[in-house]
């Protein structure tokens, strides 16, 4: 980047373009940044191809395209790619793909023969699309950062969840990891909240199907409130099975807290039926399109993302926004 481009990047306000998957979140971020939302036209042709057009001049600007790649994952991914290409061809000086929820993240290894390494392919596509940097939240595994040969700012929304716990006035609780893979993160939550930790030993019998084998540290559970922390709730099998097993072992009230509310399949019905007092998620994935069960509470990551954008734009450190819960 030459000195003139660098000067104009810092002197003019950042440009935020929310995509169809993240409109509400992007609008909230603009309010926190005190800037206007940059307009975008997205249309579908009758043969289902997507058309994207940026509605304002972004020549020479520091552009942040906000789009999660949640369901319908392929449509949202394609929209993101077209937005990146449109911004690139409109001569943006720098383009950051802000992907609050990175879909395809769970396909991040070749654990059987002849399967695609989808998380890597998606990273390649986003790079080819024209992104110069990535800003994302709670990747399913931190190593996915390495799938990009671009700077990645990987935020943790855990503080949004722990702030809720502190403000709720809940006392006498145990933090629970719903599976062994999540232990390090759950231990960090337990340390931050000064609470004991228990671990659910979960077995996956098929994709999206899980069962509880045992609970390590279950002597902590009887009579206590329980906070299950996970990175995401998808079909809700993991959280609902864990909540039942914890109640069987004498837990008082069980709360589920997760950053990404994927909530696919029968998740709503399952969460309603499960012995969960409340389910706390964030708005990395928009829930605006459908009425939510009353026990689901959505917290916003807009202030966190707005702070990160300010720092990236001003070339200030982003690391103090995410170091505490780093995996
Ligand atoms: C697993 O590794 C993840 O951290 C989540 O526990 C899992 O993806 C949740 O899926 P589901 O809600 O479908 O059980």
Tab-separated table of C-alpha atoms and ligand atoms in Angstrom:
chain	number	residue	atom	x	y	z
A	1	UNK	CA	0.000	0.000	0.000
A	2	UNK	CA	1.527	3.367	-0.973
A	3	UNK	CA	1.644	6.358	1.428
A	4	UNK	CA	-1.167	8.233	-0.329
A	5	UNK	CA	-3.530	5.248	-0.099
A	6	UNK	CA	-2.557	4.769	3.527
A	7	UNK	CA	-3.289	8.463	4.249
A	8	UNK	CA	-6.739	8.370	2.629
A	9	UNK	CA	-7.556	5.081	4.407
A	10	UNK	CA	-7.041	6.582	7.850
A	11	UNK	CA	-8.421	10.072	7.139
A	12	UNK	CA	-11.815	9.014	5.834
A	13	UNK	CA	-14.328	7.070	7.923
A	14	UNK	CA	-14.549	3.310	7.400
A	15	UNK	CA	-17.256	2.057	5.026
A	16	UNK	CA	-19.503	-0.720	6.348
A	17	UNK	CA	-21.605	-2.741	3.886
A	18	UNK	CA	-23.923	-5.261	5.555
A	19	UNK	CA	-24.853	-8.231	3.379
A	20	UNK	CA	-28.265	-9.953	3.351
A	21	UNK	CA	-27.255	-12.450	6.081
A	22	UNK	CA	-26.155	-9.747	8.536
A	23	UNK	CA	-28.247	-6.633	7.805
A	24	UNK	CA	-29.457	-5.958	11.332
A	25	UNK	CA	-26.049	-6.588	12.886
A	26	UNK	CA	-24.347	-4.381	10.264
A	27	UNK	CA	-26.859	-1.578	10.894
A	28	UNK	CA	-26.166	-1.816	14.649
A	29	UNK	CA	-22.415	-1.710	14.010
A	30	UNK	CA	-22.839	1.484	11.949
A	31	UNK	CA	-24.758	3.094	14.848
A	32	UNK	CA	-21.858	2.275	17.197
A	33	UNK	CA	-19.378	3.639	14.653
A	34	UNK	CA	-21.535	6.711	14.091
A	35	UNK	CA	-21.491	6.264	10.289
A	36	UNK	CA	-24.156	5.781	7.609
A	37	UNK	CA	-24.811	2.269	6.315
A	38	UNK	CA	-23.515	1.886	2.753
A	39	UNK	CA	-26.257	0.643	0.475
A	40	UNK	CA	-26.242	-2.647	-1.395
A	41	UNK	CA	-28.613	-4.046	-3.974
A	42	UNK	CA	-28.986	-7.812	-4.043
A	43	UNK	CA	-31.329	-9.485	-6.484
A	44	UNK	CA	-32.039	-12.984	-7.667
A	45	UNK	CA	-32.494	-13.634	-11.383
A	46	UNK	CA	-35.255	-16.018	-12.383
A	47	UNK	CA	-32.698	-18.793	-12.957
A	48	UNK	CA	-31.522	-18.289	-9.302
A	49	UNK	CA	-28.250	-16.498	-10.099
A	50	UNK	CA	-27.436	-13.666	-7.698
A	51	UNK	CA	-26.810	-10.011	-8.675
A	52	UNK	CA	-24.974	-7.646	-6.327
A	53	UNK	CA	-24.306	-3.900	-6.639
A	54	UNK	CA	-22.736	-1.476	-4.130
A	55	UNK	CA	-24.915	1.652	-4.217
A	56	UNK	CA	-22.378	4.279	-3.063
A	57	UNK	CA	-18.936	5.379	-4.228
A	58	UNK	CA	-16.268	3.455	-2.284
A	59	UNK	CA	-13.212	4.328	-4.411
A	60	UNK	CA	-10.097	4.531	-2.232
A	61	UNK	CA	-11.999	3.683	0.986
A	62	UNK	CA	-11.436	1.233	3.843
A	63	UNK	CA	-14.335	-1.156	3.285
A	64	UNK	CA	-15.805	-3.689	5.739
A	65	UNK	CA	-18.236	-6.209	4.233
A	66	UNK	CA	-20.354	-7.875	6.914
A	67	UNK	CA	-21.811	-11.262	6.054
A	68	UNK	CA	-22.146	-14.467	8.058
A	69	UNK	CA	-22.215	-17.682	6.055
A	70	UNK	CA	-25.001	-19.375	7.993
A	71	UNK	CA	-28.020	-21.135	6.475
A	72	UNK	CA	-28.676	-21.052	3.556
A	73	UNK	CA	-24.884	-21.387	3.678
A	74	UNK	CA	-24.237	-21.659	-0.046
A	75	UNK	CA	-26.387	-18.629	-0.934
A	76	UNK	CA	-24.821	-16.530	1.795
A	77	UNK	CA	-21.317	-17.596	0.791
A	78	UNK	CA	-22.000	-16.714	-2.850
A	79	UNK	CA	-23.408	-13.315	-1.832
A	80	UNK	CA	-20.263	-12.669	0.212
A	81	UNK	CA	-18.022	-13.579	-2.736
A	82	UNK	CA	-19.969	-11.323	-5.100
A	83	UNK	CA	-19.868	-8.441	-2.604
A	84	UNK	CA	-16.087	-8.811	-2.289
A	85	UNK	CA	-15.694	-8.830	-6.051
A	86	UNK	CA	-17.984	-5.809	-6.467
A	87	UNK	CA	-16.021	-3.835	-3.837
A	88	UNK	CA	-12.710	-4.830	-5.412
A	89	UNK	CA	-13.847	-3.747	-8.887
A	90	UNK	CA	-15.224	-0.499	-7.406
A	91	UNK	CA	-11.599	0.350	-6.416
A	92	UNK	CA	-11.898	0.055	-2.625
A	93	UNK	CA	-8.447	0.653	-1.120
A	94	UNK	CA	-8.738	-2.215	1.350
A	95	UNK	CA	-11.464	-4.801	1.912
A	96	UNK	CA	-12.060	-6.619	5.183
A	97	UNK	CA	-14.462	-9.553	5.094
A	98	UNK	CA	-16.278	-9.394	8.444
A	99	UNK	CA	-17.641	-12.916	8.905
A	100	UNK	CA	-19.247	-13.068	12.382
A	101	UNK	CA	-20.129	-16.757	11.839
A	102	UNK	CA	-17.844	-18.716	9.514
A	103	UNK	CA	-19.902	-21.564	8.031
A	104	UNK	CA	-18.238	-24.788	6.849
A	105	UNK	CA	-15.848	-24.421	9.830
A	106	UNK	CA	-16.607	-27.901	11.152
A	107	UNK	CA	-15.301	-29.471	7.931
A	108	UNK	CA	-11.752	-28.501	8.835
A	109	UNK	CA	-9.897	-31.845	8.566
A	110	UNK	CA	-9.726	-34.957	6.428
A	111	UNK	CA	-10.920	-37.439	9.041
A	112	UNK	CA	-12.023	-39.995	6.440
A	113	UNK	CA	-10.965	-40.840	2.921
A	114	UNK	CA	-12.192	-38.948	-0.146
A	115	UNK	CA	-13.810	-36.003	1.675
A	116	UNK	CA	-13.438	-32.293	0.914
A	117	UNK	CA	-11.508	-29.973	3.219
A	118	UNK	CA	-14.360	-27.481	2.944
A	119	UNK	CA	-13.177	-24.938	5.543
A	120	UNK	CA	-9.958	-24.506	3.551
A	121	UNK	CA	-11.711	-24.300	0.180
A	122	UNK	CA	-14.052	-21.592	1.525
A	123	UNK	CA	-10.999	-19.648	2.806
A	124	UNK	CA	-9.457	-19.878	-0.676
A	125	UNK	CA	-12.677	-18.635	-2.287
A	126	UNK	CA	-12.922	-15.645	0.070
A	127	UNK	CA	-9.286	-14.744	-0.654
A	128	UNK	CA	-9.814	-15.064	-4.414
A	129	UNK	CA	-12.996	-12.990	-4.076
A	130	UNK	CA	-10.864	-10.003	-3.084
A	131	UNK	CA	-10.616	-9.869	0.732
A	132	UNK	CA	-7.443	-8.237	2.087
A	133	UNK	CA	-8.170	-9.128	5.717
A	134	UNK	CA	-10.617	-11.209	7.740
A	135	UNK	CA	-12.450	-10.241	10.925
A	136	UNK	CA	-14.334	-13.116	12.505
A	137	UNK	CA	-15.679	-14.398	15.820
A	138	UNK	CA	-15.153	-17.737	17.593
A	139	UNK	CA	-14.037	-19.958	14.735
A	140	UNK	CA	-14.937	-23.567	15.486
A	141	UNK	CA	-11.188	-24.242	15.673
A	142	UNK	CA	-8.565	-21.531	15.947
A	143	UNK	CA	-6.375	-23.273	13.367
A	144	UNK	CA	-8.780	-22.181	10.603
A	145	UNK	CA	-6.977	-18.814	10.790
A	146	UNK	CA	-4.084	-20.602	9.083
A	147	UNK	CA	-6.294	-21.537	6.119
A	148	UNK	CA	-6.088	-17.866	5.087
A	149	UNK	CA	-2.842	-16.367	3.789
A	150	UNK	CA	-4.250	-13.030	4.945
A	151	UNK	CA	-4.263	-11.221	8.308
A	152	UNK	CA	-7.091	-12.656	10.427
A	153	UNK	CA	-8.454	-10.892	13.514
A	154	UNK	CA	-10.164	-13.633	15.488
A	155	UNK	CA	-12.406	-12.186	18.206
A	156	UNK	CA	-13.972	-14.039	21.118
A	157	UNK	CA	-17.530	-13.126	22.060
A	158	UNK	CA	-17.102	-14.865	25.415
A	159	UNK	CA	-17.003	-11.601	27.284
A	160	UNK	CA	-20.498	-10.784	25.997
A	161	UNK	CA	-21.658	-14.070	27.581
A	162	UNK	CA	-19.722	-13.681	30.856
A	163	UNK	CA	-20.983	-10.091	31.222
A	164	UNK	CA	-24.519	-11.485	31.017
A	165	UNK	CA	-23.716	-14.017	33.768
A	166	UNK	CA	-22.250	-11.286	35.990
A	167	UNK	CA	-25.224	-8.949	35.382
A	168	UNK	CA	-27.784	-11.745	35.946
A	169	UNK	CA	-26.825	-12.008	39.604
A	170	UNK	CA	-26.648	-15.819	39.311
A	171	UNK	CA	-24.751	-17.373	42.198
A	172	UNK	CA	-23.415	-20.776	43.182
A	173	UNK	CA	-22.893	-22.194	39.712
A	174	UNK	CA	-20.742	-24.767	37.961
A	175	UNK	CA	-19.395	-24.288	34.430
A	176	UNK	CA	-19.868	-27.332	32.206
A	177	UNK	CA	-18.146	-28.209	28.947
A	178	UNK	CA	-20.658	-30.145	26.783
A	179	UNK	CA	-17.886	-32.228	25.215
A	180	UNK	CA	-14.208	-33.010	25.658
A	181	UNK	CA	-13.202	-30.922	22.596
A	182	UNK	CA	-14.485	-27.773	24.278
A	183	UNK	CA	-12.688	-28.208	27.613
A	184	UNK	CA	-10.008	-25.551	27.172
A	185	UNK	CA	-12.559	-22.854	26.367
A	186	UNK	CA	-14.879	-23.979	29.198
A	187	UNK	CA	-11.946	-23.934	31.644
A	188	UNK	CA	-11.228	-20.338	30.627
A	189	UNK	CA	-14.887	-19.451	31.277
A	190	UNK	CA	-14.698	-21.217	34.663
A	191	UNK	CA	-11.559	-19.244	35.566
A	192	UNK	CA	-13.097	-15.954	34.453
A	193	UNK	CA	-16.230	-16.625	36.491
A	194	UNK	CA	-14.338	-18.177	39.404
A	195	UNK	CA	-16.452	-21.360	39.237
A	196	UNK	CA	-15.730	-25.114	39.301
A	197	UNK	CA	-15.671	-27.066	36.023
A	198	UNK	CA	-17.357	-30.331	35.007
A	199	UNK	CA	-17.031	-32.061	31.631
A	200	UNK	CA	-19.588	-34.049	29.655
A	201	UNK	CA	-18.145	-37.052	27.861
A	202	UNK	CA	-20.190	-36.947	24.624
A	203	UNK	CA	-20.128	-39.551	21.891
A	204	UNK	CA	-21.208	-38.781	18.310
A	205	UNK	CA	-22.979	-41.817	16.860
A	206	UNK	CA	-23.649	-40.117	13.478
A	207	UNK	CA	-23.391	-36.566	12.074
A	208	UNK	CA	-25.713	-34.330	14.176
A	209	UNK	CA	-26.491	-37.203	16.598
A	210	UNK	CA	-24.854	-37.375	20.037
A	211	UNK	CA	-25.258	-39.140	23.392
A	212	UNK	CA	-23.876	-38.502	26.880
A	213	UNK	CA	-21.548	-41.250	28.155
A	214	UNK	CA	-20.571	-39.821	31.565
A	215	UNK	CA	-19.872	-36.570	33.386
A	216	UNK	CA	-16.389	-35.880	34.754
A	217	UNK	CA	-16.604	-33.869	37.987
A	218	UNK	CA	-20.297	-34.693	38.535
A	219	UNK	CA	-19.867	-34.425	42.339
A	220	UNK	CA	-19.973	-30.639	41.779
A	221	UNK	CA	-23.457	-30.748	40.212
A	222	UNK	CA	-26.128	-31.578	42.894
A	223	UNK	CA	-28.003	-28.476	44.050
A	224	UNK	CA	-25.963	-26.105	41.886
A	225	UNK	CA	-26.938	-23.880	38.977
A	226	UNK	CA	-25.185	-25.067	35.837
A	227	UNK	CA	-23.866	-22.989	32.938
A	228	UNK	CA	-23.091	-25.028	29.805
A	229	UNK	CA	-20.789	-23.083	27.474
A	230	UNK	CA	-20.344	-24.077	23.812
A	231	UNK	CA	-19.163	-22.310	20.666
A	232	UNK	CA	-22.419	-23.069	18.842
A	233	UNK	CA	-25.834	-24.658	19.157
A	234	UNK	CA	-26.788	-26.327	15.892
A	235	UNK	CA	-29.436	-29.063	16.103
A	236	UNK	CA	-29.286	-28.572	19.898
A	237	UNK	CA	-28.709	-32.311	20.495
A	238	UNK	CA	-25.469	-31.677	22.393
A	239	UNK	CA	-26.929	-29.040	24.733
A	240	UNK	CA	-30.283	-30.802	25.296
A	241	UNK	CA	-28.690	-34.200	26.056
A	242	UNK	CA	-26.233	-32.514	28.419
A	243	UNK	CA	-29.019	-30.596	30.191
A	244	UNK	CA	-30.997	-33.815	30.759
A	245	UNK	CA	-27.952	-35.656	32.110
A	246	UNK	CA	-27.123	-32.728	34.407
A	247	UNK	CA	-30.669	-32.537	35.781
A	248	UNK	CA	-30.613	-36.307	36.392
A	249	UNK	CA	-27.500	-35.701	38.506
A	250	UNK	CA	-29.306	-33.120	40.648
A	251	UNK	CA	-28.536	-29.793	38.937
A	252	UNK	CA	-30.786	-26.908	40.026
A	253	UNK	CA	-31.299	-24.597	37.016
A	254	UNK	CA	-29.447	-25.316	33.771
A	255	UNK	CA	-28.468	-22.474	31.415
A	256	UNK	CA	-26.932	-22.911	27.941
A	257	UNK	CA	-24.630	-20.202	26.606
A	258	UNK	CA	-23.202	-20.260	23.093
A	259	UNK	CA	-21.783	-17.697	20.710
A	260	UNK	CA	-23.388	-18.925	17.484
A	261	UNK	CA	-27.102	-19.804	17.348
A	262	UNK	CA	-27.078	-22.008	14.251
A	263	UNK	CA	-30.374	-23.557	15.402
A	264	UNK	CA	-31.088	-25.892	12.495
A	265	UNK	CA	-33.483	-28.828	12.130
A	266	UNK	CA	-35.578	-29.423	15.246
A	267	UNK	CA	-33.461	-27.138	17.469
A	268	UNK	CA	-36.379	-24.919	18.570
A	269	UNK	CA	-38.620	-27.834	19.580
A	270	UNK	CA	-35.744	-29.551	21.367
A	271	UNK	CA	-34.706	-26.454	23.293
A	272	UNK	CA	-38.348	-25.836	24.298
A	273	UNK	CA	-38.704	-29.402	25.590
A	274	UNK	CA	-35.311	-29.617	27.329
A	275	UNK	CA	-34.874	-28.861	31.037
A	276	UNK	CA	-33.142	-25.551	30.275
A	277	UNK	CA	-34.046	-22.398	32.180
A	278	UNK	CA	-32.590	-20.069	29.559
A	279	UNK	CA	-30.543	-20.255	26.352
A	280	UNK	CA	-28.206	-17.335	25.717
A	281	UNK	CA	-26.777	-16.798	22.230
A	282	UNK	CA	-25.400	-13.822	20.295
A	283	UNK	CA	-26.419	-12.220	17.017
A	284	UNK	CA	-23.446	-13.492	14.967
A	285	UNK	CA	-26.259	-15.293	13.143
A	286	UNK	CA	-29.401	-13.257	12.542
A	287	UNK	CA	-32.508	-14.624	14.282
A	288	UNK	CA	-34.718	-11.822	12.977
A	289	UNK	CA	-36.552	-13.912	10.380
A	290	UNK	CA	-38.487	-16.184	12.760
A	291	UNK	CA	-40.133	-15.934	16.177
A	292	UNK	CA	-37.829	-17.319	18.863
A	293	UNK	CA	-38.882	-19.560	21.751
A	294	UNK	CA	-39.236	-17.413	24.864
A	295	UNK	CA	-36.329	-19.116	26.660
A	296	UNK	CA	-33.833	-17.906	24.013
A	297	UNK	CA	-32.143	-14.571	24.707
A	298	UNK	CA	-29.979	-12.906	22.031
A	299	UNK	CA	-27.069	-10.638	23.024
A	300	UNK	CA	-25.398	-8.351	20.493
A	301	UNK	CA	-21.806	-8.518	19.273
A	302	UNK	CA	-22.237	-5.193	17.396
A	303	UNK	CA	-20.274	-3.152	19.996
A	304	UNK	CA	-17.409	-5.685	19.912
A	305	UNK	CA	-17.215	-5.683	16.100
A	306	UNK	CA	-17.483	-1.884	15.951
A	307	UNK	CA	-14.549	-1.556	18.388
A	308	UNK	CA	-12.488	-3.969	16.276
A	309	UNK	CA	-13.288	-2.041	13.072
A	310	UNK	CA	-12.241	1.253	14.712
A	311	UNK	CA	-8.933	-0.295	15.730
A	312	UNK	CA	-8.249	-1.960	12.379
A	313	UNK	CA	-9.095	1.297	10.595
A	314	UNK	CA	-6.817	3.362	12.875
A	315	UNK	CA	-4.018	0.742	12.772
A	316	UNK	CA	-4.329	0.179	16.512
A	317	UNK	CA	-3.959	-3.156	18.294
A	318	UNK	CA	-6.993	-5.440	18.303
A	319	UNK	CA	-5.473	-8.026	20.617
A	320	UNK	CA	-6.732	-6.619	23.903
A	321	UNK	CA	-10.275	-7.323	22.636
A	322	UNK	CA	-9.667	-11.064	22.481
A	323	UNK	CA	-6.777	-12.330	24.563
A	324	UNK	CA	-8.652	-13.525	27.645
A	325	UNK	CA	-10.501	-16.496	26.159
A	326	UNK	CA	-7.963	-17.426	23.472
A	327	UNK	CA	-7.993	-21.173	22.908
B	1	LIG	C1	-18.963	-29.513	18.538
B	1	LIG	O1	-17.777	-29.744	18.398
B	1	LIG	C2	-19.484	-28.106	18.687
B	1	LIG	O2	-18.721	-27.398	19.613
B	1	LIG	C3	-20.928	-28.101	19.120
B	1	LIG	O3	-21.038	-28.762	20.365
B	1	LIG	C4	-21.789	-28.823	18.141
B	1	LIG	O4	-21.506	-28.459	16.825
B	1	LIG	C5	-23.267	-28.533	18.442
B	1	LIG	O5	-24.033	-29.273	17.543
B	1	LIG	P1	-25.500	-29.769	17.903
B	1	LIG	O6	-26.205	-28.594	18.512
B	1	LIG	O7	-26.074	-30.178	16.564
B	1	LIG	O8	-25.382	-30.923	18.835
